[in-house]
Short mmCIF file of C-alpha atoms and ligand atoms in Angstrom, two decimals:
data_model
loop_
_atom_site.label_atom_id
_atom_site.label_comp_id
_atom_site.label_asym_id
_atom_site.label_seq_id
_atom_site.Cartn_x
_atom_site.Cartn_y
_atom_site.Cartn_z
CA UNK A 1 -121.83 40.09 4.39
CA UNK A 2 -120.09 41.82 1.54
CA UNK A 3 -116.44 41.17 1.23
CA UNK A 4 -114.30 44.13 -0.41
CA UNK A 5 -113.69 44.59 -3.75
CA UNK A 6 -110.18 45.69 -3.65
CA UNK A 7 -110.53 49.00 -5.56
CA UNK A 8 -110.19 52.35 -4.50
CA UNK A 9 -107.53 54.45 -2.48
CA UNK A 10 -106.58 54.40 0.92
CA UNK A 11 -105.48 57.52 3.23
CA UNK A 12 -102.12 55.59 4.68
CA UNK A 13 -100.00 58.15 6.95
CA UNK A 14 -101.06 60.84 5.16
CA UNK A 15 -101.24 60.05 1.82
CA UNK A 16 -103.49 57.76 -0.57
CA UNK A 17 -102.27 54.55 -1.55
CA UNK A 18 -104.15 52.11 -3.94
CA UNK A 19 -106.41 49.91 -2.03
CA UNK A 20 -104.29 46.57 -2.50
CA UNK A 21 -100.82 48.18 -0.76
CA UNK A 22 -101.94 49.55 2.33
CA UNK A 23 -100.28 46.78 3.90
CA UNK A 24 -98.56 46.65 7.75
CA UNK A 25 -95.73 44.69 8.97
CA UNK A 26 -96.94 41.05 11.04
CA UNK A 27 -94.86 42.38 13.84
CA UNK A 28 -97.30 45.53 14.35
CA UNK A 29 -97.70 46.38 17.94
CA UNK A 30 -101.54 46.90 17.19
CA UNK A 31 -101.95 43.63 15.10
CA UNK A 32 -100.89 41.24 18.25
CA UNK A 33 -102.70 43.45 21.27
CA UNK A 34 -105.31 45.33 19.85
CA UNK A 35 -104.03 48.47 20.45
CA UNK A 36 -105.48 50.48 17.82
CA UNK A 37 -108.67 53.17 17.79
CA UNK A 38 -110.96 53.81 15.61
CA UNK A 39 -114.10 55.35 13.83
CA UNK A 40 -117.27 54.37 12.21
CA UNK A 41 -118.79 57.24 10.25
CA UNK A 42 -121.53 57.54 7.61
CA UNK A 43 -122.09 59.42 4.40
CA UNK A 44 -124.88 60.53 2.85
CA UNK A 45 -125.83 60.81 -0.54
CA UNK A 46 -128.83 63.62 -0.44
CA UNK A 47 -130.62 65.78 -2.68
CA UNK A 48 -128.43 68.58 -1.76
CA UNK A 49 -125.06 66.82 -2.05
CA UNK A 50 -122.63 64.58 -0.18
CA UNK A 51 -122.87 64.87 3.63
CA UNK A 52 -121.13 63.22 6.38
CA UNK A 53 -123.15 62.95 9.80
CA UNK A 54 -121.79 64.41 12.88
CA UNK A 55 -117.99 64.49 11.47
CA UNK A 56 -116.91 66.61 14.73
CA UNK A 57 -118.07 63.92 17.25
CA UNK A 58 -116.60 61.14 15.88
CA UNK A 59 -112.45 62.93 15.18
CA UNK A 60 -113.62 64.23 18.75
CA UNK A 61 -114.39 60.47 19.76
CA UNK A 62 -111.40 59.19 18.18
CA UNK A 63 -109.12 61.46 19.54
CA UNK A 64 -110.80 60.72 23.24
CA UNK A 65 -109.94 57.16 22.41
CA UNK A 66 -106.14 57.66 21.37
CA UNK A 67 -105.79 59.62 24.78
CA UNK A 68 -106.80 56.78 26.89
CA UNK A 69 -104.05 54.91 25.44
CA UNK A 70 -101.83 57.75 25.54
CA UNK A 71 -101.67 57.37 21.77
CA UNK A 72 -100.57 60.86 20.03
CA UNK A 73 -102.40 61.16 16.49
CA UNK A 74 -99.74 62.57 14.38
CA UNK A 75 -102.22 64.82 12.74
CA UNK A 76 -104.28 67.45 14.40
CA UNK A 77 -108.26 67.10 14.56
CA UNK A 78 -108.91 69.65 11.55
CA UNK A 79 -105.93 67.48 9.05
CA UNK A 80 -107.74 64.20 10.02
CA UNK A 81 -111.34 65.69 9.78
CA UNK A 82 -109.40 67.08 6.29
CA UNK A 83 -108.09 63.91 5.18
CA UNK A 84 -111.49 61.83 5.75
CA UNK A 85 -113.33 64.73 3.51
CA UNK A 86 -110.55 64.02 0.61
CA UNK A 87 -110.78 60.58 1.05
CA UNK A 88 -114.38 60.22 0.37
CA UNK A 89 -114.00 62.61 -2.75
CA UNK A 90 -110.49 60.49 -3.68
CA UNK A 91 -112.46 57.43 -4.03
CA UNK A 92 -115.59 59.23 -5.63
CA UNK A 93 -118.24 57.98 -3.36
CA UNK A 94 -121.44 59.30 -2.59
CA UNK A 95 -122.66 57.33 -0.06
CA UNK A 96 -120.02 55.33 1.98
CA UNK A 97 -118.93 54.13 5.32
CA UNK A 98 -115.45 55.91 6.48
CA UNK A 99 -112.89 53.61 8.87
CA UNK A 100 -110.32 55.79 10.32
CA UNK A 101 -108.01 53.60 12.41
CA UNK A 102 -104.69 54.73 14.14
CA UNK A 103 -102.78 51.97 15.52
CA UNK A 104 -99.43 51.32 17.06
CA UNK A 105 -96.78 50.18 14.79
CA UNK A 106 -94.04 48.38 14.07
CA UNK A 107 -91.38 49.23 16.22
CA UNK A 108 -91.00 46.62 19.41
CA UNK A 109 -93.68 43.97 21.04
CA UNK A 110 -93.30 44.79 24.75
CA UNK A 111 -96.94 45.58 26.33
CA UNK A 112 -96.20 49.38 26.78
CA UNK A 113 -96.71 50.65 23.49
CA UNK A 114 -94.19 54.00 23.85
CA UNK A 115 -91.55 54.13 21.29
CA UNK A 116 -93.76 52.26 18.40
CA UNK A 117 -95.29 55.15 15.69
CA UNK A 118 -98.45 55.73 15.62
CA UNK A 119 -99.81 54.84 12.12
CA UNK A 120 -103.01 56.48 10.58
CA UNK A 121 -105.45 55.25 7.84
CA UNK A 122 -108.61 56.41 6.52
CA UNK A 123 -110.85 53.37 4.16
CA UNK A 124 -114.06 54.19 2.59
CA UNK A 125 -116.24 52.02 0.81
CA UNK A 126 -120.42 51.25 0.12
CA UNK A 127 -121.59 49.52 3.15
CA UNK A 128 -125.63 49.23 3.76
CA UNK A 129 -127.17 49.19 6.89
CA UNK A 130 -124.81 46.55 9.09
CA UNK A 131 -128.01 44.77 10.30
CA UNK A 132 -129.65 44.11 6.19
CA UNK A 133 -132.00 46.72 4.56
CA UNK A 134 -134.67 44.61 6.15
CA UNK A 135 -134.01 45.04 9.38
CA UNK A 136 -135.20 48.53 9.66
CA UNK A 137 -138.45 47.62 8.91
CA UNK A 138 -139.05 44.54 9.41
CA UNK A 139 -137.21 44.39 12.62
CA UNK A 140 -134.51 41.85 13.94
CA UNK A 141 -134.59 38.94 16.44
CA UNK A 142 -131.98 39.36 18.90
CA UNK A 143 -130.80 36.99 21.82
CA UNK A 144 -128.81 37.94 25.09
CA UNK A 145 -125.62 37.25 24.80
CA UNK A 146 -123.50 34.63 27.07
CA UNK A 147 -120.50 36.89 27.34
CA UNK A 148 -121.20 40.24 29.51
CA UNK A 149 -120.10 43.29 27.92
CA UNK A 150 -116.67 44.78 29.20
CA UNK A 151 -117.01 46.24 32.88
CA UNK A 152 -115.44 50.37 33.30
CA UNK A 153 -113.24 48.66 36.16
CA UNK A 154 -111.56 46.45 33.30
CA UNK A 155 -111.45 48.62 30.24
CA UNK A 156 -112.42 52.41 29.10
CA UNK A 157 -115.57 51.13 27.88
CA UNK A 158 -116.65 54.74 26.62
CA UNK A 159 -114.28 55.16 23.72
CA UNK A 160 -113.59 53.08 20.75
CA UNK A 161 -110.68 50.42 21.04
CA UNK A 162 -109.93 47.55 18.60
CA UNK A 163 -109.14 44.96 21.33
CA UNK A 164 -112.13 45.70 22.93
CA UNK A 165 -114.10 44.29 20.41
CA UNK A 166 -113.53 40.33 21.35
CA UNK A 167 -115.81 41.11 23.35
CA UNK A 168 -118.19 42.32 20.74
CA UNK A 169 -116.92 39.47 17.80
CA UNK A 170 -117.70 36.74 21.19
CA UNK A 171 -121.07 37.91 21.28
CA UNK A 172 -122.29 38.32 17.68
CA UNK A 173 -120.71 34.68 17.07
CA UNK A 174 -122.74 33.34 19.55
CA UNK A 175 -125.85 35.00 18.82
CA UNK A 176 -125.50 34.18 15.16
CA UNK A 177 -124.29 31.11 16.02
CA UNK A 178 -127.78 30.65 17.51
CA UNK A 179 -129.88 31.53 14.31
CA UNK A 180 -130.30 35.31 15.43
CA UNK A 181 -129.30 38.30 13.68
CA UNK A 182 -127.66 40.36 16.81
CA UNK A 183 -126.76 39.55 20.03
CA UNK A 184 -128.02 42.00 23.31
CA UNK A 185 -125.21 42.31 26.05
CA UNK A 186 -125.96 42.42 29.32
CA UNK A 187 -123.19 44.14 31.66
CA UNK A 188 -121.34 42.32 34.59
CA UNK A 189 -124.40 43.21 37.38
CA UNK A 190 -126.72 41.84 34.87
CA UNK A 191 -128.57 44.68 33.55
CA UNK A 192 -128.86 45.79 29.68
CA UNK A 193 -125.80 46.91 28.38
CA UNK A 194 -125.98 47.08 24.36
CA UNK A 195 -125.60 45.24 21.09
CA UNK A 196 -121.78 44.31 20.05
CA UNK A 197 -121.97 47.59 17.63
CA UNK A 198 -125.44 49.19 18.69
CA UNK A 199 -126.83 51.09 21.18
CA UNK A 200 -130.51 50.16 22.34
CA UNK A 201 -133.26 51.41 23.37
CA UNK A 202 -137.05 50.51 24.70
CA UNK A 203 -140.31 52.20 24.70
CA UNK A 204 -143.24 51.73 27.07
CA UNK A 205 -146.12 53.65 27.70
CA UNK A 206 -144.92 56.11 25.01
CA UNK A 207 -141.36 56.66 27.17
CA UNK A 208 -138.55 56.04 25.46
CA UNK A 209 -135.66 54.41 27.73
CA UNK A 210 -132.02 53.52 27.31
CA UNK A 211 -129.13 52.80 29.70
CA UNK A 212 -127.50 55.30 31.25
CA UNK A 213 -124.15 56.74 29.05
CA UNK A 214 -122.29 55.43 33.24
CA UNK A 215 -122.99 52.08 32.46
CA UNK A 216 -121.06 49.64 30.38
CA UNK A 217 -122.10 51.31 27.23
CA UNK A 218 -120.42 53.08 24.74
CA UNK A 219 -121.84 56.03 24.22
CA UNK A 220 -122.78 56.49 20.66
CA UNK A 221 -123.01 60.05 18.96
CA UNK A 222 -126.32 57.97 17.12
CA UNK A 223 -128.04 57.11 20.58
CA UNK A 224 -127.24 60.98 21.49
CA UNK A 225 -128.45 62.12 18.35
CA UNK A 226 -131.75 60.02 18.80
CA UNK A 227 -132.43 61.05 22.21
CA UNK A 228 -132.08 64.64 21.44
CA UNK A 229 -134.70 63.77 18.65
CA UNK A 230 -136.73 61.90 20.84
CA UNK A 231 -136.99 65.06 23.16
CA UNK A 232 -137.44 67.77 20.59
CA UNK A 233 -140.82 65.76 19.40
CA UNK A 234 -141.78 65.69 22.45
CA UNK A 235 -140.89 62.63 23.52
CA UNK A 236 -140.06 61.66 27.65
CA UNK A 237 -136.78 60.23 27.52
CA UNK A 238 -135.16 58.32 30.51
CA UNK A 239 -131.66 56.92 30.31
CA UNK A 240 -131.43 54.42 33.44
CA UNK A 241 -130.53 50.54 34.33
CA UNK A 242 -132.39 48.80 32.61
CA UNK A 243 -133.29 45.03 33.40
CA UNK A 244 -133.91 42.36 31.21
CA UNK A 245 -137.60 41.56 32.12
CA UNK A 246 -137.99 45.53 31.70
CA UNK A 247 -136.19 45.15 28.28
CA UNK A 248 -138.67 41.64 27.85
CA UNK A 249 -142.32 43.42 28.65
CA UNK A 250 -141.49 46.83 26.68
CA UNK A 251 -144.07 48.02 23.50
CA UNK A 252 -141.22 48.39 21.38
CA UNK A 253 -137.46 48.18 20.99
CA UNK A 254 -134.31 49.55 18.28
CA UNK A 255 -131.13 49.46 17.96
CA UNK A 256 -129.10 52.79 17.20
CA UNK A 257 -125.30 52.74 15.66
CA UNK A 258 -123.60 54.16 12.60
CA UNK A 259 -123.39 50.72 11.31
CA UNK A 260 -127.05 49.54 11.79
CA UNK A 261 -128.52 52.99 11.49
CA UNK A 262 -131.83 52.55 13.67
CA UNK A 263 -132.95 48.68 13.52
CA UNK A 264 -136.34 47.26 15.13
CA UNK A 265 -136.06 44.44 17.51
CA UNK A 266 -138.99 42.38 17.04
CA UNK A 267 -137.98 39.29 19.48
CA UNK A 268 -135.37 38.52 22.03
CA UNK A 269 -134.67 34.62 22.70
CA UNK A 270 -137.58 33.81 21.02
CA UNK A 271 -140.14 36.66 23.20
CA UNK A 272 -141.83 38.66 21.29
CA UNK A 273 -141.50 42.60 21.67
CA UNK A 274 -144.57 44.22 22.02
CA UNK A 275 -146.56 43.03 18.92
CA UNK A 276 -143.36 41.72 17.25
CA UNK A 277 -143.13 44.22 14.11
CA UNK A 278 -142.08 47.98 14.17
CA UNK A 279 -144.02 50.02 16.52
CA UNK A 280 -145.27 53.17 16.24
CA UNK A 281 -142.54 55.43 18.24
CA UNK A 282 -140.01 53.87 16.97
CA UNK A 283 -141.65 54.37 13.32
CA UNK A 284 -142.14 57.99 14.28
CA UNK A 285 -138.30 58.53 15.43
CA UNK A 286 -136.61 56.59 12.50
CA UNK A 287 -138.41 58.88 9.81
CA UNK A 288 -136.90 61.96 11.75
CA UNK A 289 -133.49 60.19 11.76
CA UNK A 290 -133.54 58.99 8.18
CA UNK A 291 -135.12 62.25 7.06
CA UNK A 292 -132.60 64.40 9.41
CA UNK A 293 -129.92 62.04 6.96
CA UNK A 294 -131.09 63.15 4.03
CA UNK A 295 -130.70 66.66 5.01
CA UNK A 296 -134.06 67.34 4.47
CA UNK A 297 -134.25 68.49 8.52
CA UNK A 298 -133.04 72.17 8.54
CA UNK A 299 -133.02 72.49 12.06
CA UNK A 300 -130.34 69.55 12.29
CA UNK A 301 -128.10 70.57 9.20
CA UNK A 302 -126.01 71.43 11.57
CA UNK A 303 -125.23 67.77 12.25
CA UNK A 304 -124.30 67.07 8.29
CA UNK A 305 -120.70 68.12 6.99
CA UNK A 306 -120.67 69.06 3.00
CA UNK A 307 -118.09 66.55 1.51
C1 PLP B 401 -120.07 48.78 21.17
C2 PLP B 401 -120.77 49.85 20.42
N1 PLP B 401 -121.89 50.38 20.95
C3 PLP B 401 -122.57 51.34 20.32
C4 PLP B 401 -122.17 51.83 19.11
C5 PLP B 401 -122.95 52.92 18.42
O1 PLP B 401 -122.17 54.08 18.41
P1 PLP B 401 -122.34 55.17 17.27
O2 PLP B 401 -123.76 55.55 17.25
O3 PLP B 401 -121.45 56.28 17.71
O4 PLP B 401 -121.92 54.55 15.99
C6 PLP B 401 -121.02 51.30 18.50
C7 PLP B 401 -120.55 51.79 17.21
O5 PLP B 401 -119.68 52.63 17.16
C8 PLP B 401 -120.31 50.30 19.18
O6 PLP B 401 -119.22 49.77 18.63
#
């Protein structure tokens, strides 16, 4: 994994400090509970110019994810979807991966958060596909993970918290661990759940199928952006439980996230899927997705935000 390289600016509380001094106290509520939220977003360097995919949905994600921590973003939607704009074109990047994180600060360490501020940064920097440029098409082997993913009675699974993500970091260390590339999570009644960072999905018979945005999943503005795809080629989608022998004896598999993009699965625990290589729906949908990217999709322009 790439480490950073310590250059560039950072949107800090509204305004850009170098990379090296965006610093926070060690007695940061967020830093000892993991009560922070944040974002994952893409940019794209196309033909046409800088674009930023689905920019709406994720300030709209992160804002649904403050609000279940009764967190109040000091900035309205438009400054932060604003500031995240500026902060690609501060740090002159073309194509980049954008962290905006707001986090409870320094203020007192008792569990309820109210009284600390609310602090607000924005990082971009290069950052391929999370999974390897091989991945997508070559594929990945995946194992099922130990740990469950997070049950709705425990946490807001649906929105994007940092301490959730022990749950994730559990996962991907064991799967890794193990000699895979990605762990698959099942959820606490034992049915498919997700990846630590990824959505997935399966195809048989030519239907494509996914879990169900009620189950432990978080829903991710990728796996809608596939499905709605999926459907407009023509596609049968069905988003249901899904169980592992079901996951096990499908033609093909992927992975959808911001981070990973759309990645094969070409094995679980050692099973092959389907013929073990990228199959042909899942070929079919990543061109649309890469090409819908690229901007060179009219009809979904309307997902890609001009820098
Ligand atoms: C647990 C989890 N599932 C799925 C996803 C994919 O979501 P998205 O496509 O919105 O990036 C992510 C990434 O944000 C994630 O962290």
């Amino acid at each position: 994994m790439s480490s950073f390289t310590d250059k560039g600016k950072i949107w800090y509380n509204g305004i850009f400090v170098d990379w090296k001094d965006a610093k926070v106290h060690v007695l940061s509520h967020g830093l000892h509970y993991g009560s922070g939220v944040f974002e994952g977003i893409r940019c794209y360097s196309t033909d046409n110019g800088s674009f930023i995919f689905r920019l709406k949905e994720h300030v709209d994600r992160l804002y649904s994810s403050a609000s279940a921590y009764r967190m109040e973003i000091p900035y309205t939607k438009e400054e932060i979807g604003e500031a995240i704009k500026e902060t690609v074109r501060e740090n002159r990047l073309d194509a980049c991966y954008i962290r905006p994180l707001a986090f409870f600060g320094y203020h007192h360490l008792g569990l309820d958060p109210t009284g600390c501020p609310v602090d607000c940064v924005i990082a971009a920097w290069h950052w391929n596909a999370y999974l390897g440029k091989e991945a997508a098409e070559g594929g990945i082997r995946c194992a099922f993970s130990q740990w469950r993913r997070i049950d709705p009675a425990t946490l807001p699974v649906t929105i994007k918290a940092a301490g959730h993500y022990l749950n994730s970091i559990l996962a991907s260390l064991d799967a890794k661990g193990r000699g895979f590339d990605e762990a698959i999570l099942l959820d606490t009644k034992g049915y498919v759940a997700e990846g630590p960072g990824e959505n997935i999905f399966a195809v048989k018979d030519g239907t494509i199928y996914t879990p169900e945005a009620e189950s432990s999943i978080l829903p991710g503005i990728t796996r809608a952006s596939i499905i709605e795809l999926a459907r407009d080629i023509g596609y049968k989608v069905v988003e249901k439980q899904m169980t592992k022998e079901e996951l096990l004896s499908a033609d093909e598999a992927f992975f959808t996230g911001t981070a990973a993009e759309m990645a094969p699965i070409r094995e679980i625990d050692d099973v092959l899927i389907g013929e073990g290589k990228k199959g042909k729906v899942t070929r079919v949908l990543q061109k649309k997705f890469f090409d819908t990217l690229n901007a060179r999709e009219k009809k979904y322009m309307k997902w890609l935000e001009l820098v």
